[in-house]
Coordinates of C-alpha atoms in Angstrom, one line a residue:
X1 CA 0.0 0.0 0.0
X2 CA 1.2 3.2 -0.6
X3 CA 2.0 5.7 2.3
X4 CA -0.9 8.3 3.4
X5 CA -0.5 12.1 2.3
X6 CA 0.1 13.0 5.9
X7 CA 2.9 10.4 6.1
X8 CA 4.5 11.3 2.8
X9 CA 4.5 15.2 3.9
X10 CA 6.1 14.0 7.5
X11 CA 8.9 11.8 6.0
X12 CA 9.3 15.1 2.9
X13 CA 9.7 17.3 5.8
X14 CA 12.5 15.5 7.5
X15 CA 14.5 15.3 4.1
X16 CA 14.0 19.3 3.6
X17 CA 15.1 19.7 7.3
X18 CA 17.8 17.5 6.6
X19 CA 19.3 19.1 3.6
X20 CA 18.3 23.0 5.1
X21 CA 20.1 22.7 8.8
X22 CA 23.0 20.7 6.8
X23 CA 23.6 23.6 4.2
X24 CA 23.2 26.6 6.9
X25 CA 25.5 24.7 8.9
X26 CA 28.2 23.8 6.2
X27 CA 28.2 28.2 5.4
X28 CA 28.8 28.5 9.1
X29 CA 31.6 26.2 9.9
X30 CA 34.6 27.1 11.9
X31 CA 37.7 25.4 10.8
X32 CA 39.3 26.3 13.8
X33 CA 40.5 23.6 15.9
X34 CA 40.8 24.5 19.5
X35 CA 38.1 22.4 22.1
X36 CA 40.7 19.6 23.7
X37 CA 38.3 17.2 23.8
X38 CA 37.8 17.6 20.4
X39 CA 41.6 17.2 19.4
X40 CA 41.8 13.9 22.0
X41 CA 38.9 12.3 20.3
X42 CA 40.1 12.8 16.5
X43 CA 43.7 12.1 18.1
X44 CA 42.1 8.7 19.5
X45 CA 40.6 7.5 16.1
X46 CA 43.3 8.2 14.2
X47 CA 45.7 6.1 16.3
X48 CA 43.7 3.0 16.4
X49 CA 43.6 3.1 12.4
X50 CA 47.3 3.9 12.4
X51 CA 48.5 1.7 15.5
X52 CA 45.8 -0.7 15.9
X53 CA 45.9 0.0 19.7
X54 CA 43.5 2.1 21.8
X55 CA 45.6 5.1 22.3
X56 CA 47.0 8.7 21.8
X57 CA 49.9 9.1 20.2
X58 CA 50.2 13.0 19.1
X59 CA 49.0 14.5 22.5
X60 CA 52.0 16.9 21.7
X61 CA 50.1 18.8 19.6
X62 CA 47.7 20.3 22.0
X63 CA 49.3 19.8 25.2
X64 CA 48.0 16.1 26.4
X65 CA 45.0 18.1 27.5
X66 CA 42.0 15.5 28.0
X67 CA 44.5 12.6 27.8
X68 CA 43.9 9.9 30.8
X69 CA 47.0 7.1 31.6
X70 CA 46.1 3.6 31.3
X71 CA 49.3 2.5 33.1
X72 CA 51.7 4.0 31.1
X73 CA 50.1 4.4 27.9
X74 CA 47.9 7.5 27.0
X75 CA 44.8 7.1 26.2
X76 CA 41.6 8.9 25.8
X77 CA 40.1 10.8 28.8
X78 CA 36.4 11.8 27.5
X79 CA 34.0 8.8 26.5
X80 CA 34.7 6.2 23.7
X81 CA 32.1 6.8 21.9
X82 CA 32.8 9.4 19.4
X83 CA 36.5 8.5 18.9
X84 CA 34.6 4.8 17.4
X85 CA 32.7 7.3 15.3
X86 CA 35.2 8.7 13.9
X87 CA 37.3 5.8 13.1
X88 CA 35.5 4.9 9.4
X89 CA 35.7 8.8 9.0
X90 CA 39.6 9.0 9.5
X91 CA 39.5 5.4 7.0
X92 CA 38.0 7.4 4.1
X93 CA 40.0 10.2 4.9
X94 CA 42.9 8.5 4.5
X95 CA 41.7 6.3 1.1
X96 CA 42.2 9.4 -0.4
X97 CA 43.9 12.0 1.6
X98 CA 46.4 10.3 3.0
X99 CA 48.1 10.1 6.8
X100 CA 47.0 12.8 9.5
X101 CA 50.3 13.6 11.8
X102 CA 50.8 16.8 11.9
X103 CA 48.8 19.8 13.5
X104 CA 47.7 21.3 9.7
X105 CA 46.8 17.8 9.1
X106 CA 44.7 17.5 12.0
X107 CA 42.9 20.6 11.3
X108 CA 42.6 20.0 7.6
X109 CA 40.7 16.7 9.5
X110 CA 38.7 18.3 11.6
X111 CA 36.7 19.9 9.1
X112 CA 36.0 16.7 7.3
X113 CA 34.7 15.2 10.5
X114 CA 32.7 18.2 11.4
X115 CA 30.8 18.3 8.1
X116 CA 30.4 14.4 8.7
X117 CA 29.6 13.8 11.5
X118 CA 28.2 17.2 13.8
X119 CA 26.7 18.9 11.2
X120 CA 24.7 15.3 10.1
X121 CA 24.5 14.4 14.3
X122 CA 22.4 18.0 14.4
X123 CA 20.8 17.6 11.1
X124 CA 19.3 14.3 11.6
X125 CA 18.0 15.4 15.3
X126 CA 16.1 18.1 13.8
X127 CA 14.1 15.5 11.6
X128 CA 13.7 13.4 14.9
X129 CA 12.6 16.5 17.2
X130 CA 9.7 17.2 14.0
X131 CA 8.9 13.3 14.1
X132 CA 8.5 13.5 17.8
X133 CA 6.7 16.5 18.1
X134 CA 3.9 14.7 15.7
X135 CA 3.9 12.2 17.7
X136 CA 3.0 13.7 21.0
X137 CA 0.4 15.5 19.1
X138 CA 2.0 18.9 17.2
X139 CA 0.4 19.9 13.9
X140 CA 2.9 20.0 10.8
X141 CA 3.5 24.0 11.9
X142 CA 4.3 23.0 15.5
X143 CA 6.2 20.1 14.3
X144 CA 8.2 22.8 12.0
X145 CA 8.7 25.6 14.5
X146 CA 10.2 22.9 17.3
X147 CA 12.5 21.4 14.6
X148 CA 13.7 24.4 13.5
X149 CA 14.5 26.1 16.3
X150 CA 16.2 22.9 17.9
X151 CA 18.2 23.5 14.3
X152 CA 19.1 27.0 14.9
X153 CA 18.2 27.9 18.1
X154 CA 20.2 26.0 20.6
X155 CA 23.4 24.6 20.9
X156 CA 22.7 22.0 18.1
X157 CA 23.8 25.1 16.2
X158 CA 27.1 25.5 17.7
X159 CA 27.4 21.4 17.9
X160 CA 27.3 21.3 14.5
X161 CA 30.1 23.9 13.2
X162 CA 32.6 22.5 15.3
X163 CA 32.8 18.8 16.4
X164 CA 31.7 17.9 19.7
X165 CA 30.2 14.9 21.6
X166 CA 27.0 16.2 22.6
X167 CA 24.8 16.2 19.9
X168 CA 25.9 13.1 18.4
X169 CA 25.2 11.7 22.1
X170 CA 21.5 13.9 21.5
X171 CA 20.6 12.2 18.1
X172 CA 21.1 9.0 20.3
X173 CA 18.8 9.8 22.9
X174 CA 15.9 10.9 21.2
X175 CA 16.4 8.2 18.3
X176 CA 15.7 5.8 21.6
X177 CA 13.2 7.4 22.6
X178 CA 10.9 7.5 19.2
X179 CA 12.2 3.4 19.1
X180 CA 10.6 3.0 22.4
X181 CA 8.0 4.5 22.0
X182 CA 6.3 4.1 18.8
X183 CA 4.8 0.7 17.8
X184 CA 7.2 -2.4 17.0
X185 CA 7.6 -5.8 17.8
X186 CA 10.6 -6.6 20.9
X187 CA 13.4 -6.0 18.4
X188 CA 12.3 -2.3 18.1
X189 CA 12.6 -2.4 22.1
X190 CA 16.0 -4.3 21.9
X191 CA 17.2 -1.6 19.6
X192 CA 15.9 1.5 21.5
X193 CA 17.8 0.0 24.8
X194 CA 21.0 -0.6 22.6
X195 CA 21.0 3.5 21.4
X196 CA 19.7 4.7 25.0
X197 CA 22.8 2.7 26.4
X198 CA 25.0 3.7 23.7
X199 CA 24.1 7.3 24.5
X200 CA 26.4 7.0 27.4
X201 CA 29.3 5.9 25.6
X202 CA 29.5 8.9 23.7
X203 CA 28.7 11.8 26.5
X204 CA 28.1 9.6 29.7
X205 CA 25.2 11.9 31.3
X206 CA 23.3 10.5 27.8
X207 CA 23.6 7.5 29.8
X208 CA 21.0 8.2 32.4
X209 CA 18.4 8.2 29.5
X210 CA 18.7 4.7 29.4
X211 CA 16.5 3.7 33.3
X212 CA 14.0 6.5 32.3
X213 CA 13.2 5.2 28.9
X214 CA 12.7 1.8 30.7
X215 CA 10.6 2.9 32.9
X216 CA 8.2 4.0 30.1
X217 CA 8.7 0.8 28.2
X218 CA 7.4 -0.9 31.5
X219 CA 4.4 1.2 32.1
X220 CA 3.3 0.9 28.6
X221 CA 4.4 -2.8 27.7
X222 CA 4.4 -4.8 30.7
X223 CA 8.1 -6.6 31.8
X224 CA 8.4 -8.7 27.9
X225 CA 9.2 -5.5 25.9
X226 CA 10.9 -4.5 29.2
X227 CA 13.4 -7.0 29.0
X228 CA 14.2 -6.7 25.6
X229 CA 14.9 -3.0 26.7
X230 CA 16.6 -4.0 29.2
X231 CA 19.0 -6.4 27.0
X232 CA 20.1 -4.0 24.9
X233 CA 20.8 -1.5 27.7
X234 CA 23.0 -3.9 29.7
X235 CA 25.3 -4.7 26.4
X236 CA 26.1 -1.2 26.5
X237 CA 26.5 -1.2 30.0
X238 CA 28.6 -4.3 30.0
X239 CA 30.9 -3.0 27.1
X240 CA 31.4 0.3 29.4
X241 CA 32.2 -1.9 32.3
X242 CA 34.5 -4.0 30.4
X243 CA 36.3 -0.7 28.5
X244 CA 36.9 0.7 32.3
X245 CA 38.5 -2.4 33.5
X246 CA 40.8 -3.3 30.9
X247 CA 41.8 0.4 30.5
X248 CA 41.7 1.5 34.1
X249 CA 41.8 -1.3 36.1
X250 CA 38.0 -1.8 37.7
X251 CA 34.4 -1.8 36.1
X252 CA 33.4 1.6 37.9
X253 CA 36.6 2.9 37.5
X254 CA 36.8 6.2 34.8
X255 CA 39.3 8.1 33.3
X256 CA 39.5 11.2 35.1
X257 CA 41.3 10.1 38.2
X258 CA 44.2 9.3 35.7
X259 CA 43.8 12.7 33.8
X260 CA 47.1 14.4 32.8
X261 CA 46.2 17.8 32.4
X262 CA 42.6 18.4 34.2
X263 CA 41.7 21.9 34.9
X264 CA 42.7 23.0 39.3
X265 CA 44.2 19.5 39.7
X266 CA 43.4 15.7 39.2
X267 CA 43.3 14.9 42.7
X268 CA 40.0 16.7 43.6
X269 CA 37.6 14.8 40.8
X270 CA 34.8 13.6 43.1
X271 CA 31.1 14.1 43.6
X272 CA 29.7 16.9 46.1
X273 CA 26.8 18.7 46.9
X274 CA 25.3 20.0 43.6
X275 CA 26.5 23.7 43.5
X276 CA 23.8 26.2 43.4
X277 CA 26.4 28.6 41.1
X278 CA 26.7 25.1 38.7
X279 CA 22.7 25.1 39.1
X280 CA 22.1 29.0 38.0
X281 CA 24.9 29.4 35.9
X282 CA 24.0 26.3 33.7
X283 CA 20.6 27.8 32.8
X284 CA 21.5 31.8 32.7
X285 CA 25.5 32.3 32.7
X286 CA 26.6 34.3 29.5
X287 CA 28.6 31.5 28.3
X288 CA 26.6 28.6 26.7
X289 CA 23.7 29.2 29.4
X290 CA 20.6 27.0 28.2
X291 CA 17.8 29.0 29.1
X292 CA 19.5 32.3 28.3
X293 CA 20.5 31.7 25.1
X294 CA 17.3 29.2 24.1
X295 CA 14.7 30.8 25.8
X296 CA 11.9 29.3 24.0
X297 CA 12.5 26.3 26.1
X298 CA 10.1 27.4 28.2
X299 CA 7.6 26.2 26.3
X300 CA 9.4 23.1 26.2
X301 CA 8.9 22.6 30.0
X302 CA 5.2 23.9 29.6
X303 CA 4.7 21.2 26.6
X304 CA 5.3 18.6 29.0
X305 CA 2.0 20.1 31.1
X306 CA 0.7 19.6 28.4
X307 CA 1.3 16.1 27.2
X308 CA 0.3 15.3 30.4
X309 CA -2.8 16.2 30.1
X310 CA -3.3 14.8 26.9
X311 CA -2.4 10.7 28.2
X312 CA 1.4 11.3 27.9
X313 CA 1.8 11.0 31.4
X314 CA 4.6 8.4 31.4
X315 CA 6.1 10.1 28.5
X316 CA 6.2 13.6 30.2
X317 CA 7.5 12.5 33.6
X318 CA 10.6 10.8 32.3
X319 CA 11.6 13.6 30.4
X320 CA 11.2 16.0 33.4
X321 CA 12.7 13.6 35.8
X322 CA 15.7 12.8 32.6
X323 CA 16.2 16.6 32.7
X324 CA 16.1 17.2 36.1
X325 CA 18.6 14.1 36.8
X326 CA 21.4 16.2 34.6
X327 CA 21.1 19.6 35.9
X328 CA 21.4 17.8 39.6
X329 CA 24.2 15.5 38.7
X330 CA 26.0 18.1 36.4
X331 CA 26.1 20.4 39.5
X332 CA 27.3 17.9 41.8
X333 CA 30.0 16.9 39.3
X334 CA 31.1 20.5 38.1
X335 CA 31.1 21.9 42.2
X336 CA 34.7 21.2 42.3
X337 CA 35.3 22.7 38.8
X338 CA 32.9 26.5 40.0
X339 CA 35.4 28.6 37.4
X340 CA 36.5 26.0 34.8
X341 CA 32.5 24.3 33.2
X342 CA 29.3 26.1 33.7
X343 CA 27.7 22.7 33.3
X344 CA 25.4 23.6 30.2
X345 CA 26.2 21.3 27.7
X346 CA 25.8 18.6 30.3
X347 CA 22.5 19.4 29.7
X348 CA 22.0 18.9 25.9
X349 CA 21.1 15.3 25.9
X350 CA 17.5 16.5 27.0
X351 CA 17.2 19.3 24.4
X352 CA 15.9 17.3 21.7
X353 CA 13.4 15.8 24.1
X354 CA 12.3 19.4 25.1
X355 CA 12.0 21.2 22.0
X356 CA 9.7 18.2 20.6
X357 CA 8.0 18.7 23.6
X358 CA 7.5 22.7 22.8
X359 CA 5.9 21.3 19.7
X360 CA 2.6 21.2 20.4
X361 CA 2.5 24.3 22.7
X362 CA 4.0 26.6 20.3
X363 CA 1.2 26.2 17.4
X364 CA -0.9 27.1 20.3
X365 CA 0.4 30.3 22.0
X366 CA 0.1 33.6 20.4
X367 CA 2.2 34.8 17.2
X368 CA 4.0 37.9 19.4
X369 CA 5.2 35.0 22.2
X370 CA 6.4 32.5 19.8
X371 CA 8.2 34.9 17.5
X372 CA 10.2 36.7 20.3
X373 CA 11.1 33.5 22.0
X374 CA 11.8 31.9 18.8
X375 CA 13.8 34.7 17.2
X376 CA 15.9 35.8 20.3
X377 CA 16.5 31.9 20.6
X378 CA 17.9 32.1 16.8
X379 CA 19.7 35.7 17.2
X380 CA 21.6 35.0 20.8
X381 CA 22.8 31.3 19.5
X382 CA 23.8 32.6 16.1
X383 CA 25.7 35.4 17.8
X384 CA 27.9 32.9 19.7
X385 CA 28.2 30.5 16.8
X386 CA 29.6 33.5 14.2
X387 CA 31.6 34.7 17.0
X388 CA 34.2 30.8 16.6
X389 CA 36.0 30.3 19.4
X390 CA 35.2 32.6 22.2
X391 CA 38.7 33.1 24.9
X392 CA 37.2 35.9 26.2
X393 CA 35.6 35.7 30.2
X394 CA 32.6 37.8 29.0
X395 CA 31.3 36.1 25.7
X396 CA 28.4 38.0 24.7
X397 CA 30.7 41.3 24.7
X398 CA 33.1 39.5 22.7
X399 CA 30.3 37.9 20.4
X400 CA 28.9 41.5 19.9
X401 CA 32.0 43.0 19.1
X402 CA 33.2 40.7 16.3
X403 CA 29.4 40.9 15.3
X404 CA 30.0 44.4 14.7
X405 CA 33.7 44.1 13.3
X406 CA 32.8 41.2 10.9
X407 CA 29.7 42.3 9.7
X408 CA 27.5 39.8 11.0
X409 CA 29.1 36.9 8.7
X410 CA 30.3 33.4 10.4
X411 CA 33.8 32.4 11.0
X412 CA 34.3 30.9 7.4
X413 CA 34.0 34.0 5.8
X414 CA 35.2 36.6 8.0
X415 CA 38.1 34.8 8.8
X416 CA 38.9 32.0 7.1
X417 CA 38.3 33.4 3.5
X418 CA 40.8 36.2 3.9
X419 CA 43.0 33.6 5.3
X420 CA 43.3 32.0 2.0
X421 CA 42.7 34.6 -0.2
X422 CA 45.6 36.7 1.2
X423 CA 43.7 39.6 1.8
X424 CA 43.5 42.1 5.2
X425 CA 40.1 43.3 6.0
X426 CA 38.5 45.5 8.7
X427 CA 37.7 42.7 11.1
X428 CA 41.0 40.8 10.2
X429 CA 43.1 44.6 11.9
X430 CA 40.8 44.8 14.6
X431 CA 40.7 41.0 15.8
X432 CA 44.9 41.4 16.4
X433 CA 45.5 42.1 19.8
X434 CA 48.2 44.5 18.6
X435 CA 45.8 46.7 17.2
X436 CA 42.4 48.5 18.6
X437 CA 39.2 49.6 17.1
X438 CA 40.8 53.5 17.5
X439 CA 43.5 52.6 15.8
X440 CA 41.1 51.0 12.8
X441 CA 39.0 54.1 12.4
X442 CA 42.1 56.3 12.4
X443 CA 43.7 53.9 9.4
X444 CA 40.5 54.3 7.5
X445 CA 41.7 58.3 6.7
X446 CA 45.1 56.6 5.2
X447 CA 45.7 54.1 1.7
X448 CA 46.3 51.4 4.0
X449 CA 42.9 51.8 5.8
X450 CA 41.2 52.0 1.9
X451 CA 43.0 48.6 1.4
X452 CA 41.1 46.9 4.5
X453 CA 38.2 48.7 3.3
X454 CA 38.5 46.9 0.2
X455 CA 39.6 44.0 1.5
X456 CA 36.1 43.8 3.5
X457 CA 34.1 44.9 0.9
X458 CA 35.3 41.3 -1.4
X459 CA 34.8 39.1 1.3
X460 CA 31.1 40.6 1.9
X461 CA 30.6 40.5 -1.7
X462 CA 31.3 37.3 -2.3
X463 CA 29.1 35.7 1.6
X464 CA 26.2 37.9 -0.4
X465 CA 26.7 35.8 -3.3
X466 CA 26.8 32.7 -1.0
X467 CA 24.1 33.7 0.8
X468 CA 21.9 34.2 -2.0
X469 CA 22.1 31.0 -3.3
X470 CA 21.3 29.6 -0.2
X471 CA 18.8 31.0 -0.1
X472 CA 17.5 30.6 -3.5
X473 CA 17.9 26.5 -3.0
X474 CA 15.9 26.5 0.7
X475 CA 13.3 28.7 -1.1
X476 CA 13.1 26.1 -4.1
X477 CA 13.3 23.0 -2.2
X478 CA 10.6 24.0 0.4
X479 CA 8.2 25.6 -2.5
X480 CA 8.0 21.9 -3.8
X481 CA 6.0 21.1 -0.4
X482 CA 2.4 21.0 -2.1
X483 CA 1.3 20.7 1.7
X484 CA 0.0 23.4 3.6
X485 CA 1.4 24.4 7.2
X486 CA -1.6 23.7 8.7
X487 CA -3.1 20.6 8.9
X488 CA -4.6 18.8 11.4
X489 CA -2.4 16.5 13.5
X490 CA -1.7 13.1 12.7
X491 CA -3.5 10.7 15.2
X492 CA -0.9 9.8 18.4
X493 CA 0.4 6.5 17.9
X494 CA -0.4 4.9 21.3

């Protein structure tokens, strides 16, 4: 039989979502490789391909920072998980660029992987967030507006322009959680208990997805589709446990005791009281603050009133206990770190599971609320992701300024793309700290300040040009959508 209108539209959707967040993202990539996590992971995954041993071999390169000991051998200090990722990615890499052992080679890799894997990871949990926000009930304009500001309007935007472990550990979570709870025989189960385990291999609070999706696979299904759940959660558990022993000596035992660089010493990892300046700071600090910088999550948190109210009780109480289970343990983890993590990225596993949740309640709350929290969501996260990397202890100044300075235009293009082309523009002079924005404006009277001038005038000539056909293909490619934006809602799959 062939597939409903309704169905057709949903699964059309989640291809244009796909190929939109993917090319926006690709125009705002940042080459720059700096987050040490980042370089231990690609590090990681290129020395298992080169070595054939679980190790890191060019920790040289960036100062052995998130580098653990296993004995005597370094090794990787953040989760598995997205090292294994990368490992095909650094295999066709190599087919045809050859070796990566040297820092420009590394960098040169990082952009490959970024485009491969974080900008797909954040892509492809766009089309999920859409899917899920159907299911709990969101016409196809809620489903939209919850998709695409997860896309652009949290920090699946920032995830996705440079590589990180978070969203990939997101896409996870919420692929899990539409496997557990959509209809499918026991194998569907098995495989939803597999990815909500996995989850934790890749950020390891993704991990504590994995009791709360059982619990709604038990209230729902009784204890056969449990155990399948089950199952497939313990093999990820077991292949944790069996990672920590033979690398670190005991099932329970992680990485970060064995640290070589972790920031105000190694000796004081441990658990504490969940800090209230964690607590606050990973919801409304000015660096990477979740509610601050997504606001329209809000209506995330009110969508789970919502759903359950509408006989998504199960549903809705997981998520909220799911996302209050990371901001607690986050804090508790982070207290001994106050000045180092503000703990909001600990938080991203939920995100998906929140905006699909908004779904539903932002078809139904007035244009002038959903617009403002929608576009300051969209503004304040594409001000940090055009900003690149960000050294500076008050980000949104620094975000604002190089706003101003570059024009508006992402990393790629006000930095990169002079880079290559060999030119010096206004934002180029101004972002060297031997040289101040007076000193700009008083160049700007002289030849060489018509030369920067210039030089900014090309590059925002040719981002226009970019730009434009961007937009020109996300115009044509949604214009083929026969479907209106307002239909009525799918029934909920019980």
């Amino acid at each position: 039989m062939s597939a409903s209108p309704a169905a057709r539209t949903v699964a059309g959707d989640g291809r244009r979502l796909f190929v939109t967040a993917s090319l926006v993202y690709a125009v705002c990539l940042n080459p720059l490789l700096a987050n040490p996590m980042t370089w231990s992971s690609l590090d990681a995954a290129v020395s298992l391909v080169e070595t054939g041993r679980w190790q890191v071999t060019h920790g040289a390169l960036y100062g052995d920072m998130d580098v653990a000991l296993a004995g005597d051998r370094p090794v990787l200090g953040p989760p598995p998980g997205l090292a294994v990722v990368l490992a095909p990615v650094y295999l066709a890499w190599r087919g045809v660029v050859g070796r990566v052992d040297t820092r420009e080679a590394f960098q040169a890799f990082h952009v490959f992987a970024t485009l491969a894997v974080a900008a797909v990871a954040s892509a492809l949990a766009a089309g999920e967030v859409a899917a899920l926000a159907g299911w709990l009930g969101a016409s196809r304009r809620g489903r939209l507006w919850a998709a695409l500001l997860f896309a652009f309007g949290t920090p699946a935007f920032l995830f996705s322009t440079r590589l990180f472990k978070e969203n990939v550990a997101a896409l996870v979570v919420i692929v899990a959680f539409r496997l557990a709870v959509t209809p499918g025989a026991s194998r569907r189960r098995l495989a939803a208990g597999l990815l909500a385990g996995g989850a934790g291999l890749i950020a390891y609070p993704a991990g504590l997805g994995a009791p709360a999706l059982a619990l709604v696979v038990a209230v729902r299904e009784g204890g056969r589709r449990l155990a399948a759940f089950a199952l497939g959660a313990l093999v990820a558990l077991a292949a944790l446990a069996a990672y920590n022993a033979a690398l670190f000596g005991r099932p329970w035992r992680f990485a970060y005791a064995t640290y070589l660089n972790l920031p105000e010493a190694a000796p004081s990892v441990g658990w504490q009281w969940p800090s209230a300046s964690v607590l606050l700071n990973s919801l409304l600090h000015q660096r990477e603050g979740l509610l601050l910088y997504s606001p329209f999550l809000v209506l995330g948190v009110a969508g789970l009133g919502w759903a359950w109210r509408h006989g998504r009780r199960v549903e809705s109480l997981v998520t909220a206990a799911f996302a209050l289970a990371l901001w607690l343990l986050s804090a508790a983890w982070l207290a001994r770190f106050p000045t180092s993590f503000t703990g909001a990225r600990y938080l991203f596993a939920v995100v998906p599971l929140l905006s699909a949740f908004a779904g539903p309640v932002l078809e139904r709350v007035g244009p002038w609320l959903r617009w403002t929290l929608g576009g300051v969501s969209v503004a304040l996260t594409y001000l940090v992701v055009q900003a690149g990397h960000i050294p500076d202890p008050a980000p949104l100044v620094y975000a604002a300024k190089t706003f101003v300075s570059g024009a508006g235009l992402p990393v790629l293009f006000k930095e990169t793309l002079p880079a290559w082309l060999g030119v010096e523009t206004l934002h180029t002079a101004v972002s060297r700290g031997d040289v101040s924005a007076h000193d700009v404006v008083a160049l700007l009277a002289t030849r060489a300040g018509a030369w920067l001038a210039l030089g900014e005038a090309l590059v925002a000539l040719l981002a226009a040009a970019v730009f434009a056909t961007l937009a020109l293909a996300i115009r044509r490619l949604w214009s083929s959508s026969a479907a209106g934006l307002t239909p009525a809602a799918e029934p909920a799959a019980r």
